[in-house]
mmCIF file of C-alpha atoms in Angstrom:
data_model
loop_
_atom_site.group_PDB
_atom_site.id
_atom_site.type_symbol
_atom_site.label_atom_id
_atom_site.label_comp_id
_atom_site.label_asym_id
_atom_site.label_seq_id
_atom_site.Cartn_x
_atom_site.Cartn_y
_atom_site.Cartn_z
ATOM 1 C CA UNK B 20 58.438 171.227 42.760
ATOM 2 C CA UNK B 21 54.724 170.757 42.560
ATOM 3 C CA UNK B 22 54.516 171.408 45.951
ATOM 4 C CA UNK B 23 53.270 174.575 46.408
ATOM 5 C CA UNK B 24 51.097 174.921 43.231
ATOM 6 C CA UNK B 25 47.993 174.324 44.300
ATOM 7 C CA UNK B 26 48.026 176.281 47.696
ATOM 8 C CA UNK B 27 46.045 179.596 48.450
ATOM 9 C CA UNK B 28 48.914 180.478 50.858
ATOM 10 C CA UNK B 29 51.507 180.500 47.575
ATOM 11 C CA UNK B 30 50.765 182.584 44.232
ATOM 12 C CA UNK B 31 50.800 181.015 41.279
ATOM 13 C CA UNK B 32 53.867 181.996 39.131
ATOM 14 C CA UNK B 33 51.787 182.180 35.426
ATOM 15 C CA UNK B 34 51.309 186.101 35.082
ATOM 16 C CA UNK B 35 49.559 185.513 31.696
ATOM 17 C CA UNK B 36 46.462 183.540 33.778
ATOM 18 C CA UNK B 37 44.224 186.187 34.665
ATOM 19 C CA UNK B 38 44.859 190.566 34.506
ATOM 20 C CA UNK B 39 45.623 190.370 38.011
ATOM 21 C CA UNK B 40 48.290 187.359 37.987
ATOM 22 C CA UNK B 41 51.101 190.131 37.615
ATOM 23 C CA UNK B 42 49.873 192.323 39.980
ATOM 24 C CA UNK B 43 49.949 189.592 42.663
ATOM 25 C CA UNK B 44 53.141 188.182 41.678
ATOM 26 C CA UNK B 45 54.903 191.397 41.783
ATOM 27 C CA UNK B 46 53.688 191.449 45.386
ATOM 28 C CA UNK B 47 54.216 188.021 46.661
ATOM 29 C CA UNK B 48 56.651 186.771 49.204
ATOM 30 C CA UNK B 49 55.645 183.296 48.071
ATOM 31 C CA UNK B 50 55.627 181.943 44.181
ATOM 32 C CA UNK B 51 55.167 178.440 42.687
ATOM 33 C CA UNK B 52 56.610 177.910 39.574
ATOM 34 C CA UNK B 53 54.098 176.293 37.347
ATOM 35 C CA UNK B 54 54.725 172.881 35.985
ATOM 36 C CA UNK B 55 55.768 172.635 32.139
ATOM 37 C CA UNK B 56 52.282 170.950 31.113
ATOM 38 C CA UNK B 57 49.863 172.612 32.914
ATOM 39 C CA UNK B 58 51.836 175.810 31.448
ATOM 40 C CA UNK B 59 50.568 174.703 28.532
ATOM 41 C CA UNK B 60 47.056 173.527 29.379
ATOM 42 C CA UNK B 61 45.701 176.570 31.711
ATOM 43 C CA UNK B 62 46.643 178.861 29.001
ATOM 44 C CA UNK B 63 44.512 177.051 26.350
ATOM 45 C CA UNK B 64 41.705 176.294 28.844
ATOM 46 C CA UNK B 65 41.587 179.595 30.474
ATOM 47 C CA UNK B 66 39.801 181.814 28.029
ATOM 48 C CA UNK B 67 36.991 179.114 27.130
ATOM 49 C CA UNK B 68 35.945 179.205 30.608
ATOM 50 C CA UNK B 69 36.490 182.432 31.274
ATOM 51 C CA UNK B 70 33.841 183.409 28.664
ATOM 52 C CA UNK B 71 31.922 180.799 28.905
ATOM 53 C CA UNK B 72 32.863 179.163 26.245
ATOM 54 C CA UNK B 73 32.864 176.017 27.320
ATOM 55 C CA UNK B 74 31.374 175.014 30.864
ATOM 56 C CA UNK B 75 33.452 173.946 34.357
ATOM 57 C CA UNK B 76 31.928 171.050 34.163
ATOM 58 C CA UNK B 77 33.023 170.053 31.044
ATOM 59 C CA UNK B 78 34.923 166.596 31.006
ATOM 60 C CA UNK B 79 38.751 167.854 29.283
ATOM 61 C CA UNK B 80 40.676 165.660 27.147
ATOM 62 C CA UNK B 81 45.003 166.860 27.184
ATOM 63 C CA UNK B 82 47.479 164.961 25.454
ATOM 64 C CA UNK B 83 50.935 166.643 25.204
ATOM 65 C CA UNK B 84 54.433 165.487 24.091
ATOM 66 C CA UNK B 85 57.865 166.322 25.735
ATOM 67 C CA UNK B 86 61.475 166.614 25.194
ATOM 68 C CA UNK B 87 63.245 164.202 27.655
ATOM 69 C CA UNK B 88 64.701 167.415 29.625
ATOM 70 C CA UNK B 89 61.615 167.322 31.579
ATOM 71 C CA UNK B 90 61.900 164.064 33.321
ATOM 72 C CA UNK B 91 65.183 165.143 34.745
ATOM 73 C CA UNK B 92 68.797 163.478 35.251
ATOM 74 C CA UNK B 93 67.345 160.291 35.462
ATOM 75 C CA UNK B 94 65.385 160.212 31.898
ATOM 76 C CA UNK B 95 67.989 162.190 30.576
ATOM 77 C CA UNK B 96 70.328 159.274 31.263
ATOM 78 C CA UNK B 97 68.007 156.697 29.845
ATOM 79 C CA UNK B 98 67.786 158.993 26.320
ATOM 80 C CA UNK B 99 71.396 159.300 26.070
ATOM 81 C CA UNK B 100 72.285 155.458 26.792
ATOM 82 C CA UNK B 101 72.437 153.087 23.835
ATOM 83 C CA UNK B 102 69.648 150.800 24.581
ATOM 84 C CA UNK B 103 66.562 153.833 24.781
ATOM 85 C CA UNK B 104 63.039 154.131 23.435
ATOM 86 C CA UNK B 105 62.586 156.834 20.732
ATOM 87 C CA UNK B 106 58.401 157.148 21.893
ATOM 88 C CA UNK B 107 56.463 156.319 24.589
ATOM 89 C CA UNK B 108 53.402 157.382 26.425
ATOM 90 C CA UNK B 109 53.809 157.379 30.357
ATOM 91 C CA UNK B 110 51.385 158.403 32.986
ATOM 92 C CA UNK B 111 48.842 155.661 31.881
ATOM 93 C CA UNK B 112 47.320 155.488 35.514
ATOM 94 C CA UNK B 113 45.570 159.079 34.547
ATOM 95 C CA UNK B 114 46.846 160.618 37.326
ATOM 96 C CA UNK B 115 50.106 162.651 36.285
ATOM 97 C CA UNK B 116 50.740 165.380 39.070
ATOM 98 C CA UNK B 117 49.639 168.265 37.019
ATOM 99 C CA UNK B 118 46.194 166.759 36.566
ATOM 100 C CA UNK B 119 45.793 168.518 40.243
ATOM 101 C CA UNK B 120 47.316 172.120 38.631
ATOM 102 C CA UNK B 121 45.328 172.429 36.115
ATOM 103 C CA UNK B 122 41.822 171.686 37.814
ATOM 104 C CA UNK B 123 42.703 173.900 40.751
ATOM 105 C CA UNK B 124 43.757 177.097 38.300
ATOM 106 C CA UNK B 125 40.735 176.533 36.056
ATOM 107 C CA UNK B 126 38.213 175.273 38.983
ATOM 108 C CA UNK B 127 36.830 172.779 36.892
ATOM 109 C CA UNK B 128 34.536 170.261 38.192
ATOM 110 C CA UNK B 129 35.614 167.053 36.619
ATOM 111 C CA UNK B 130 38.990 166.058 36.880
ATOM 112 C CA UNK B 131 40.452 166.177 33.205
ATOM 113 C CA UNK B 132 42.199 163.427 31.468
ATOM 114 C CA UNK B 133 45.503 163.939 30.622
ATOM 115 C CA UNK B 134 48.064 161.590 28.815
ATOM 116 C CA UNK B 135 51.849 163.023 28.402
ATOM 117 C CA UNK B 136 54.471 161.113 25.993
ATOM 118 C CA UNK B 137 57.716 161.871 25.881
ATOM 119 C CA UNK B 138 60.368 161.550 22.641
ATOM 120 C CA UNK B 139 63.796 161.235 21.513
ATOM 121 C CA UNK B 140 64.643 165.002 21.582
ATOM 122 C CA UNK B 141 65.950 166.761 24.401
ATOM 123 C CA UNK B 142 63.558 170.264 24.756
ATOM 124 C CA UNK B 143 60.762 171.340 23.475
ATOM 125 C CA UNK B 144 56.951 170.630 24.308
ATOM 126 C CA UNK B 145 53.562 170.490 22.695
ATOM 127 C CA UNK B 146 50.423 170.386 24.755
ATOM 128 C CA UNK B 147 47.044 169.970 22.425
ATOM 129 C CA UNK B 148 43.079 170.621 23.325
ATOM 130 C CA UNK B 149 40.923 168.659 21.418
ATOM 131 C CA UNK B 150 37.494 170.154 21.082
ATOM 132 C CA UNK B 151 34.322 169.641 19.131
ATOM 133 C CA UNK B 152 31.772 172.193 18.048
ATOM 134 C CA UNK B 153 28.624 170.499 19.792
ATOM 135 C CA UNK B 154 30.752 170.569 23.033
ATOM 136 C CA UNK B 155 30.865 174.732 23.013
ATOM 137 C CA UNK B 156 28.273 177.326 24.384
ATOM 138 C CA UNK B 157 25.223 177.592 22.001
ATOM 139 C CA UNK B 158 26.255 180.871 21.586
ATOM 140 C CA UNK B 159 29.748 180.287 20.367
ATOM 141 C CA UNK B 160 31.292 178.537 17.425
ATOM 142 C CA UNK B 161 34.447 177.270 16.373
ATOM 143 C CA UNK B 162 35.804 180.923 14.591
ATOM 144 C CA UNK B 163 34.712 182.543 17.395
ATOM 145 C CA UNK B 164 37.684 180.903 19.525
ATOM 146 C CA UNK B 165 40.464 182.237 17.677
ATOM 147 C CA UNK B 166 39.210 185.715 17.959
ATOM 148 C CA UNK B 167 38.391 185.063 21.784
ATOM 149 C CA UNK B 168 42.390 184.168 22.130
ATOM 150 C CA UNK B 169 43.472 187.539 20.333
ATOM 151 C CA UNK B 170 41.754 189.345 22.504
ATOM 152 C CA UNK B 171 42.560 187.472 25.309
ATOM 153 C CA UNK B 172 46.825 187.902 24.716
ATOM 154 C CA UNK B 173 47.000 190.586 22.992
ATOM 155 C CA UNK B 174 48.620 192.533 25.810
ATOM 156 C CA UNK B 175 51.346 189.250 26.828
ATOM 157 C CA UNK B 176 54.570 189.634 24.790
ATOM 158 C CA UNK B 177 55.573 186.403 25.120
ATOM 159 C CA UNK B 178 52.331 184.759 23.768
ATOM 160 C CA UNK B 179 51.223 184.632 19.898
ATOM 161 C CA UNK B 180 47.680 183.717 18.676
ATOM 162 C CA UNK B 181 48.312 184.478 15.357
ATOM 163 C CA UNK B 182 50.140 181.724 12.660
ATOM 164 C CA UNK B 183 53.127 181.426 12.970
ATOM 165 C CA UNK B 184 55.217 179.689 10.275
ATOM 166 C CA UNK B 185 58.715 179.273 12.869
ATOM 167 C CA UNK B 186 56.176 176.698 14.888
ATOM 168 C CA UNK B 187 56.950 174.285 11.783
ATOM 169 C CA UNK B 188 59.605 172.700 10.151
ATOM 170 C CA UNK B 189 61.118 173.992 6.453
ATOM 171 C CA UNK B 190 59.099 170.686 5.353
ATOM 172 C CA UNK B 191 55.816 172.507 7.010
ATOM 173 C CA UNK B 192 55.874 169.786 9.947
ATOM 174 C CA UNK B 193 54.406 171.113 13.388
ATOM 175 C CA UNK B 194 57.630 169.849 15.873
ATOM 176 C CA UNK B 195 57.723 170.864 19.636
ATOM 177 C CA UNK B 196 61.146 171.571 19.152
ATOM 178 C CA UNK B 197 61.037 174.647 17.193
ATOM 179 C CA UNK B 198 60.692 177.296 20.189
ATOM 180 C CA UNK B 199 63.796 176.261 22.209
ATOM 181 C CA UNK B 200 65.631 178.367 24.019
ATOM 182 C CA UNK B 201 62.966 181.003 23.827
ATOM 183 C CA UNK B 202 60.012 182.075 26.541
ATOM 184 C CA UNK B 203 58.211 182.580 23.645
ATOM 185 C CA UNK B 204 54.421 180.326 23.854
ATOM 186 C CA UNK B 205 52.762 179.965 20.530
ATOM 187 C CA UNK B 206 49.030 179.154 20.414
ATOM 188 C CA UNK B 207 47.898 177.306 17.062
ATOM 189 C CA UNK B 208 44.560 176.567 16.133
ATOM 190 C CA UNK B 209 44.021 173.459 13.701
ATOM 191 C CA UNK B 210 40.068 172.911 12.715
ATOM 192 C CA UNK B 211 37.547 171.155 10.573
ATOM 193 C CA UNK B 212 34.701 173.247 9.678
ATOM 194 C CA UNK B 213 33.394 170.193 7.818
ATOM 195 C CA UNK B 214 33.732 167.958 11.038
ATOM 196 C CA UNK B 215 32.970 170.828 13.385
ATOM 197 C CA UNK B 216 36.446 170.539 15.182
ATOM 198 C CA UNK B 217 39.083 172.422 16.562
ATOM 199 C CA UNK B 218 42.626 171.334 17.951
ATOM 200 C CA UNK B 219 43.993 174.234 20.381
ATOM 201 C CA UNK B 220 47.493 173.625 20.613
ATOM 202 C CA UNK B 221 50.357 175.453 22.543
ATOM 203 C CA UNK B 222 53.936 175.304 21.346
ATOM 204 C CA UNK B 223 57.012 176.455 23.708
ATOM 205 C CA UNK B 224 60.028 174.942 25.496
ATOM 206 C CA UNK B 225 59.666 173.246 28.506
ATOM 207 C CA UNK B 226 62.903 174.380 29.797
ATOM 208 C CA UNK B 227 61.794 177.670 28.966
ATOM 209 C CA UNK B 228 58.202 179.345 29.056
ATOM 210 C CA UNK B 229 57.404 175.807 30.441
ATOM 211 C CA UNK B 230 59.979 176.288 33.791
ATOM 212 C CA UNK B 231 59.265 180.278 34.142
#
């Protein structure tokens, strides 16, 4: 459950957070298992404030969509009845309880908005980072994020910077079904030098990576 994640007392069970997240984890008596979407937020907003990339204070924008595994027995009810929804947003009061994760494990100073949706297909999850160029560092620009994420995961086997075409569809569409039944995390970067924008976006299945 969430309710542990946000306590000093418990260690956070995302080793790929920080160098030391392993370390502690192998140690701990205590571990929280992260929620699926801030899984997939804290490891896109992580390295830009890490390095400085982008500031604490800066004001976060996270929309995401999910299989209906992740709202448990009683979604997964709904989807399989005869009468369900194939879309919909949900957690339209801006307060969905990983809001609370993913300020804590990032110690940003404004709480960031985040609106989940959830689709008819059972697994699977993508969480997306919209940023634009004007928002970053002055010493930082858009290319310099992708190389920042390399370095970043180059050591974490279960996380990919790099393009990857299994992420997409054989018609080239980007689905957040395509990882199931994997731990594996993808992180894609889709920008507009043009426009001066980037969309981070992290790929993986919520009943996998996203419940480790």
């Amino acid at each position: 459950s969430s309710a542990h994640r946000t306590l000093n007392s418990w260690v956070y069970g995302l080793h790929e957070l920080s160098e030391t997240q392993r370390y502690l984890i192998s140690r701990a008596q205590k571990i929280s298992v992260p929620g699926c979407y801030a899984t997939g937020a804290n490891l896109l907003i992580k390295p830009l404030i890490k390095n400085s990339i982008i500031p604490k204070d800066y004001a976060f924008i996270i929309n995401a969509v999910s299989g209906y595994s992740g709202g448990g027995k009683k979604l997964i009810n709904y989807f399989e009845s005869s009468n369900h929804e194939s879309f919909f947003y949900y957690g339209l009061d801006l307060d969905h309880k990983h809001i609370k994760e993913i300020k804590f494990h990032n110690q940003l100073d404004q709480t960031p908005i985040f609106i989940p949706s959830v689709a008819n297909f059972f697994q699977g999850m993508i969480v997306n980072l919209p940023l634009h160029g004007s928002s970053l560092n002055k010493d930082y620009s858009i290319k310099d994020i992708k190389k920042i994420f390399q370095e970043e995961y180059k050591h974490c086997h279960f996380v990919k910077t790099e393009f990857l075409s299994d992420s997409f569809s054989v018609n080239g569409y980007y689905r957040p079904d395509k990882l199931i039944n994997t731990n594996n995390f993808h992180i894609h970067f889709f920008e507009n030098e043009k426009n001066n924008q980037i969309v981070l976006s992290s790929i993986f299945d919520n009943l996998g990576k996203g419940a480790s």
